[in-house]
mmCIF file of C-alpha atoms in Angstrom:
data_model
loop_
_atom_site.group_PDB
_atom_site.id
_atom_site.type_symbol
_atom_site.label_atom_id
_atom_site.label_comp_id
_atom_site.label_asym_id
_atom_site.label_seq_id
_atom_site.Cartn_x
_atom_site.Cartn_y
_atom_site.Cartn_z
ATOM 1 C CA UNK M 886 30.642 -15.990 -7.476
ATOM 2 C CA UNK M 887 31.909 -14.648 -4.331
ATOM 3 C CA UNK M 888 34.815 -13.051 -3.366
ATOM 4 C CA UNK M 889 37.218 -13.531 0.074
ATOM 5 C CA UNK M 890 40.620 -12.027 0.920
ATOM 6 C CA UNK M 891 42.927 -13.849 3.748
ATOM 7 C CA UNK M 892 46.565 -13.585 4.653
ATOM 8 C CA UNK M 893 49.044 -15.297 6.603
ATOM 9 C CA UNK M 894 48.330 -19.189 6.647
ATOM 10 C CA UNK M 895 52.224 -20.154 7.242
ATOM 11 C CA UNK M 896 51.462 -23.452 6.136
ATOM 12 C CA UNK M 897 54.165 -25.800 7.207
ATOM 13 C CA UNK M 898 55.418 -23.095 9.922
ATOM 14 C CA UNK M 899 55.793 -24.446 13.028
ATOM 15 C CA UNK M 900 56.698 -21.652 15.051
ATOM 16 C CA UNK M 901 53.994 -19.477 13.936
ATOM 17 C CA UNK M 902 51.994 -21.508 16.191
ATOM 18 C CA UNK M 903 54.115 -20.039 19.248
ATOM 19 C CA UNK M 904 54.647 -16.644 17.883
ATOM 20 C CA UNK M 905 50.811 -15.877 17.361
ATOM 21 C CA UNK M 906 49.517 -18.538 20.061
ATOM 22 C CA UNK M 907 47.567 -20.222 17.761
ATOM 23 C CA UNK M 908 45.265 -23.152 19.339
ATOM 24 C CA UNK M 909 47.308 -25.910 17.461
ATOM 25 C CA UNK M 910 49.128 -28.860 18.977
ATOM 26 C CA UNK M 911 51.496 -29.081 15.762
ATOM 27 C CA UNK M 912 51.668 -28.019 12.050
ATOM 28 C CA UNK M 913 49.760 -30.841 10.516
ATOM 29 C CA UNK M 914 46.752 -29.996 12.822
ATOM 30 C CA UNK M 915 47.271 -26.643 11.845
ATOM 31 C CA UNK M 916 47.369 -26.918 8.120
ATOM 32 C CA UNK M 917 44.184 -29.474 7.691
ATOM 33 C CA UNK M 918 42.116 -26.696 10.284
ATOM 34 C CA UNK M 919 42.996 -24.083 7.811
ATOM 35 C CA UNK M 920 42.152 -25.972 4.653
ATOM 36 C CA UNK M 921 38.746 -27.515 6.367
ATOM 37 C CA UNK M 922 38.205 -24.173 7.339
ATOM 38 C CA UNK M 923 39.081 -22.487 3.989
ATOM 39 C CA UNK M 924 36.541 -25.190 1.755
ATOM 40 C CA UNK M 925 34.115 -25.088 4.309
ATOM 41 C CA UNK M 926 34.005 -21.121 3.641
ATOM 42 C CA UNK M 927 34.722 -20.629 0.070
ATOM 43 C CA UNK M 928 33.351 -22.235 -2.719
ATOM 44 C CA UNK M 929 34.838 -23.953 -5.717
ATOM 45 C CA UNK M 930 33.606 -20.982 -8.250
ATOM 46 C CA UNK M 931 34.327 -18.308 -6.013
ATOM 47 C CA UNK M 932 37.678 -16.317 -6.117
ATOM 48 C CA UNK M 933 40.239 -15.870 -2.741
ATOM 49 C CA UNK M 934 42.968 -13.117 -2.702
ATOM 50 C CA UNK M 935 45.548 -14.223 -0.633
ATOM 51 C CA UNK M 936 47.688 -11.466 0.650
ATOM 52 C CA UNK M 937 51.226 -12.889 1.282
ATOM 53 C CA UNK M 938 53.016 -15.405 3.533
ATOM 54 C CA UNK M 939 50.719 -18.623 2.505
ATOM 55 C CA UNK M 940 53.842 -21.278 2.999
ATOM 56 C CA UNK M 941 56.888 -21.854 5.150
ATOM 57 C CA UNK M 942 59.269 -24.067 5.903
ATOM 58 C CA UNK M 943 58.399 -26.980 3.730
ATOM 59 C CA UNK M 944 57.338 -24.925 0.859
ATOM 60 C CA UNK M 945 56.935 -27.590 -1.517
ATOM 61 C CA UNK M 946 54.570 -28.990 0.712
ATOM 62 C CA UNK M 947 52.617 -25.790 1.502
ATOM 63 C CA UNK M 948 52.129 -25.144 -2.092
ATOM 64 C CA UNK M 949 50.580 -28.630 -2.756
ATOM 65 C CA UNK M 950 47.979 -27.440 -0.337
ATOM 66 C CA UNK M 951 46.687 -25.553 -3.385
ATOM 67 C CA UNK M 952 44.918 -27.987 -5.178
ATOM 68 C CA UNK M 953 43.488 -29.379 -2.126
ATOM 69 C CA UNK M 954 41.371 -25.551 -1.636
ATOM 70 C CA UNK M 955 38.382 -24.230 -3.295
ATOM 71 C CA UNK M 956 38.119 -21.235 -5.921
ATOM 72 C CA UNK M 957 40.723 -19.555 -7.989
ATOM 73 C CA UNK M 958 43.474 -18.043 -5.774
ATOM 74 C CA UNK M 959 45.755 -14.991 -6.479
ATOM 75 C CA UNK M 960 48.516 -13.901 -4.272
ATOM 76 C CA UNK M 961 49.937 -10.590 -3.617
ATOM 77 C CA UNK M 962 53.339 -11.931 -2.580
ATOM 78 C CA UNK M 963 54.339 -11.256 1.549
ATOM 79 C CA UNK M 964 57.746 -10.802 2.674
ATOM 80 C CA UNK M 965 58.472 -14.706 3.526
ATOM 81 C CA UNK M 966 56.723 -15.874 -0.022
ATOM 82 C CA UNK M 967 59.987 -17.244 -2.325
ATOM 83 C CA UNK M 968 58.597 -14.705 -5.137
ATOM 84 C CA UNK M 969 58.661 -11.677 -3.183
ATOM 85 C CA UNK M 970 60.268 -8.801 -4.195
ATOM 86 C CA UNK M 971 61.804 -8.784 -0.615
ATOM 87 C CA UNK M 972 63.789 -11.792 -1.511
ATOM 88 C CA UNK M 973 66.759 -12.054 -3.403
ATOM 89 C CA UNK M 974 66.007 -13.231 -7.367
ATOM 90 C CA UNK M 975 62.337 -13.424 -6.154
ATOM 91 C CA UNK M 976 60.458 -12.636 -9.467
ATOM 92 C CA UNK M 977 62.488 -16.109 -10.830
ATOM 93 C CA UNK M 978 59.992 -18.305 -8.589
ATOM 94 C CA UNK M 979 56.547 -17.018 -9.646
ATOM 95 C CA UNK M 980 56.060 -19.399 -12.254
ATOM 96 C CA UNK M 981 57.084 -22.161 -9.166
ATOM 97 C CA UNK M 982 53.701 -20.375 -7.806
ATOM 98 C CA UNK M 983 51.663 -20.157 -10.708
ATOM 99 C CA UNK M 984 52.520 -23.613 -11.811
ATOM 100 C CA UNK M 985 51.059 -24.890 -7.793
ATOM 101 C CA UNK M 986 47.803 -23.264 -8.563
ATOM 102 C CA UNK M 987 47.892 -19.215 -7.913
ATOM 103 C CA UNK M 988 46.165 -17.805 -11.107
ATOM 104 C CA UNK M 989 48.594 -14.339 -10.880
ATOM 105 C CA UNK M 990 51.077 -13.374 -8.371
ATOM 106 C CA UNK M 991 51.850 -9.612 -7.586
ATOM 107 C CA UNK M 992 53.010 -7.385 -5.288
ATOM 108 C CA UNK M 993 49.953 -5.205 -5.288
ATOM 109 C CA UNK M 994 46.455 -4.291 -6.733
ATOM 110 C CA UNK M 995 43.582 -2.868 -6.141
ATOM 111 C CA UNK M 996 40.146 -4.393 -6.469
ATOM 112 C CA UNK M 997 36.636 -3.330 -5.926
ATOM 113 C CA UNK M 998 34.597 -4.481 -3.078
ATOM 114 C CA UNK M 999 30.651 -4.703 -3.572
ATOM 115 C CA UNK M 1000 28.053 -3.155 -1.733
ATOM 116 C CA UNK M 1001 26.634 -3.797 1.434
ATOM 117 C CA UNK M 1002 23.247 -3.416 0.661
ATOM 118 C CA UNK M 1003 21.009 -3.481 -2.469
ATOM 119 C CA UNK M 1004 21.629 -0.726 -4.823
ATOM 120 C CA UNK M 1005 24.543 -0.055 -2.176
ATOM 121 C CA UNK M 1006 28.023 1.650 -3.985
ATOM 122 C CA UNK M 1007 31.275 -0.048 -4.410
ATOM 123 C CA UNK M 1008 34.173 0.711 -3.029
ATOM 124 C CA UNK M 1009 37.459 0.372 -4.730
ATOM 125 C CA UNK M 1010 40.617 -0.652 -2.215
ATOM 126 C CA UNK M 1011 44.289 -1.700 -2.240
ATOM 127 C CA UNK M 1012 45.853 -4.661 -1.545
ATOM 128 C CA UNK M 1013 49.189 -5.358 0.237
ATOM 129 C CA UNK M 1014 50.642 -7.905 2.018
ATOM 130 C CA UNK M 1015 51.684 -4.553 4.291
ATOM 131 C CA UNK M 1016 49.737 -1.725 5.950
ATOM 132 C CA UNK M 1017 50.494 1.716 5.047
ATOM 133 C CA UNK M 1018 51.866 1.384 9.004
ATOM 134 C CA UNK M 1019 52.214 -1.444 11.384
ATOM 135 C CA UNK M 1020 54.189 -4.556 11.936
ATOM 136 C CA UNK M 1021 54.036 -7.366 13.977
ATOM 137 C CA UNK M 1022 54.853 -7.228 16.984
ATOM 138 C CA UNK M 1023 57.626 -4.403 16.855
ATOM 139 C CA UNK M 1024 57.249 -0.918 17.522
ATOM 140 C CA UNK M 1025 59.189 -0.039 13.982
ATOM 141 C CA UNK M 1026 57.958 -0.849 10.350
ATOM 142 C CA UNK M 1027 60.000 -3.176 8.446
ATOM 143 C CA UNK M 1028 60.067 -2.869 4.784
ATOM 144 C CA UNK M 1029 59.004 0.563 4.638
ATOM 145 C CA UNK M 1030 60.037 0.279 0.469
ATOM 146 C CA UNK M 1031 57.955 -2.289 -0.033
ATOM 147 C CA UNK M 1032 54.618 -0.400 1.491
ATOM 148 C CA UNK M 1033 52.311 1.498 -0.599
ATOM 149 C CA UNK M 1034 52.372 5.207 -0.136
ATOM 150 C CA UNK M 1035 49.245 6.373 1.232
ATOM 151 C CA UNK M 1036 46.795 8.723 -0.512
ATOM 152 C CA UNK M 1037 43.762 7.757 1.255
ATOM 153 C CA UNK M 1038 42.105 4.778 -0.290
ATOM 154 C CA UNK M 1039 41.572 2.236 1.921
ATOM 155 C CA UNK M 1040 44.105 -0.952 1.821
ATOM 156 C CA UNK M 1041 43.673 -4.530 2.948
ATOM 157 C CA UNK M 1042 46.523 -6.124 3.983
ATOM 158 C CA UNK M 1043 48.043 -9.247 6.611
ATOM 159 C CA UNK M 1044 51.591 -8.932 8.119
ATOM 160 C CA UNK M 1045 50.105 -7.913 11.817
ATOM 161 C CA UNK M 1046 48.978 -11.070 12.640
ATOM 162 C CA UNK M 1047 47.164 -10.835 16.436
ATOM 163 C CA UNK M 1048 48.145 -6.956 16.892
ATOM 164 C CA UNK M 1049 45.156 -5.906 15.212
ATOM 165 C CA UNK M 1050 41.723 -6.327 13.236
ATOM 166 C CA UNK M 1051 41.373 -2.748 11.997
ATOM 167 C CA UNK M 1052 43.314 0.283 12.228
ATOM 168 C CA UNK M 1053 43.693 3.798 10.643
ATOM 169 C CA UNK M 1054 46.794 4.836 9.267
ATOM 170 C CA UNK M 1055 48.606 7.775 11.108
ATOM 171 C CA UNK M 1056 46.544 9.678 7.773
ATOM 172 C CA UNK M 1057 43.386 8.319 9.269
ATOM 173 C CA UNK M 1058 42.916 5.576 5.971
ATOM 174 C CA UNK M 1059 41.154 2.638 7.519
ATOM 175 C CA UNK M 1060 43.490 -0.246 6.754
ATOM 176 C CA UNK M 1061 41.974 -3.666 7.714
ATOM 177 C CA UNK M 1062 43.616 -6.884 8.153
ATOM 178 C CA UNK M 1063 42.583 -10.177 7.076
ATOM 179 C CA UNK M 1064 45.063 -12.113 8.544
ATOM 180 C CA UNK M 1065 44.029 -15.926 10.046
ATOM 181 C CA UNK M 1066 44.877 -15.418 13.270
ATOM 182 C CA UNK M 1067 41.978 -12.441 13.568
ATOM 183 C CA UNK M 1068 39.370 -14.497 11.609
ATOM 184 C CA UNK M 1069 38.566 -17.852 12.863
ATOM 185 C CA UNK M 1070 41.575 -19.350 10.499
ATOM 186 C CA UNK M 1071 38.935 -18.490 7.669
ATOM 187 C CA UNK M 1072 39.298 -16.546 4.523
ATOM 188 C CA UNK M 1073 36.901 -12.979 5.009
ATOM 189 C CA UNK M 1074 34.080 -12.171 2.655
ATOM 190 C CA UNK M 1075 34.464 -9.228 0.857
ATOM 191 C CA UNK M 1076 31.167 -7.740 2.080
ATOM 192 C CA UNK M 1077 32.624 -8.013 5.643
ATOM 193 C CA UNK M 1078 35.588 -5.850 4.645
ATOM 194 C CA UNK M 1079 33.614 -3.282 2.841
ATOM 195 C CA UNK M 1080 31.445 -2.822 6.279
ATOM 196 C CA UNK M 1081 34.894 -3.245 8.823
ATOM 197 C CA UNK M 1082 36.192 -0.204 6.562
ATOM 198 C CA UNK M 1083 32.969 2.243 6.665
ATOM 199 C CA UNK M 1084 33.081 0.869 10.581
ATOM 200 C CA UNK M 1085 36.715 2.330 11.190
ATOM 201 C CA UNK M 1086 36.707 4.909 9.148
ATOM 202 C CA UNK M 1087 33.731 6.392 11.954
ATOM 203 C CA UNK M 1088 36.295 6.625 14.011
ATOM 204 C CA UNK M 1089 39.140 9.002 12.297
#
């Protein structure tokens, strides 16, 4: 078993496609290259964290998508998922989540990422749909309550969609982002994040 982590799919969104310039003529093409891409990455007993904003606009049918992709899925809810804690009443549509196929829905966690090489360490990291700082393309953070408060463990997160791949935190915590739009529409191996972290955090 095998473990990925992705972020911001915006199935059925069709101005995503604008908004992060995504190579797509229109939302259908868009949501069967993300779910060919998905199964062709992931397989059916391996587990995918999904870190927020996985439907839009026709919800109903974004969440049917479920069934259609491999492994068992959990979200940590983003701020345009209906069970967000950003929305209004949001914790009364989990269950609509659970019952499409997300084994749990949160708001955060943190999960430990194996080594990179034989006999290799873990490393333990949080998950958020948000970085400890960042946005997309805006030069303020929006839902600053909703972030987690940095104390130096490294987080995975989405949200930034094309602004950037990895980052450190004005603390110097590597955050990295496993957004679609900044890998090949594909959910990320965890082995790949557990190297993009010891990569960035070179560099504080």
């Amino acid at each position: 078993m095998a473990t990925f982590f992705t972020s911001d799919q915006h199935f059925g969104h069709h101005n995503i496609i604008d908004y992060c310039d995504r190579p797509f003529s229109n939302v259908q093409e868009m949501d069967e290259v993300i779910i060919a891409r998905w199964n062709e990455t992931v397989g059916l007993k391996d587990e995918v964290w999904v870190l927020g904003d996985f439907a839009m606009g026709d919800r109903a049918r974004g969440l049917g998508y479920l069934q259609r992709l491999n492994g068992t899925k959990y979200l940590v809810a983003g701020n345009h998922d209906k069970c967000s804690p950003t929305e209004k009443n949001g914790h009364l549509h989990i269950q609509e989540y659970l019952e499409a196929g997300f084994t749990a829905v949160v708001s955060q966690a943190q999960v430990s990422l194996p080594p990179i090489r034989p006999n290799g360490q873990n490393l333990k990291v949080m998950l958020s749909h948000y970085p400890y700082a960042g946005d997309s393309h805006t030069d303020h953070d929006r839902y600053a309550k909703f972030r987690l408060r940095d104390l130096g463990q490294p987080l995975v997160c989405g949200h930034v969609h094309t602004d950037w791949k990895t980052s450190l935190s004005p603390q110097g915590t590597a955050q990295v982002n496993v957004g679609v739009d900044q890998s090949d529409f594909r959910p990320v191996p965890a082995e790949d994040i557990h190297q993009a972290i010891r990569d960035a955090s070179k560099r504080s």
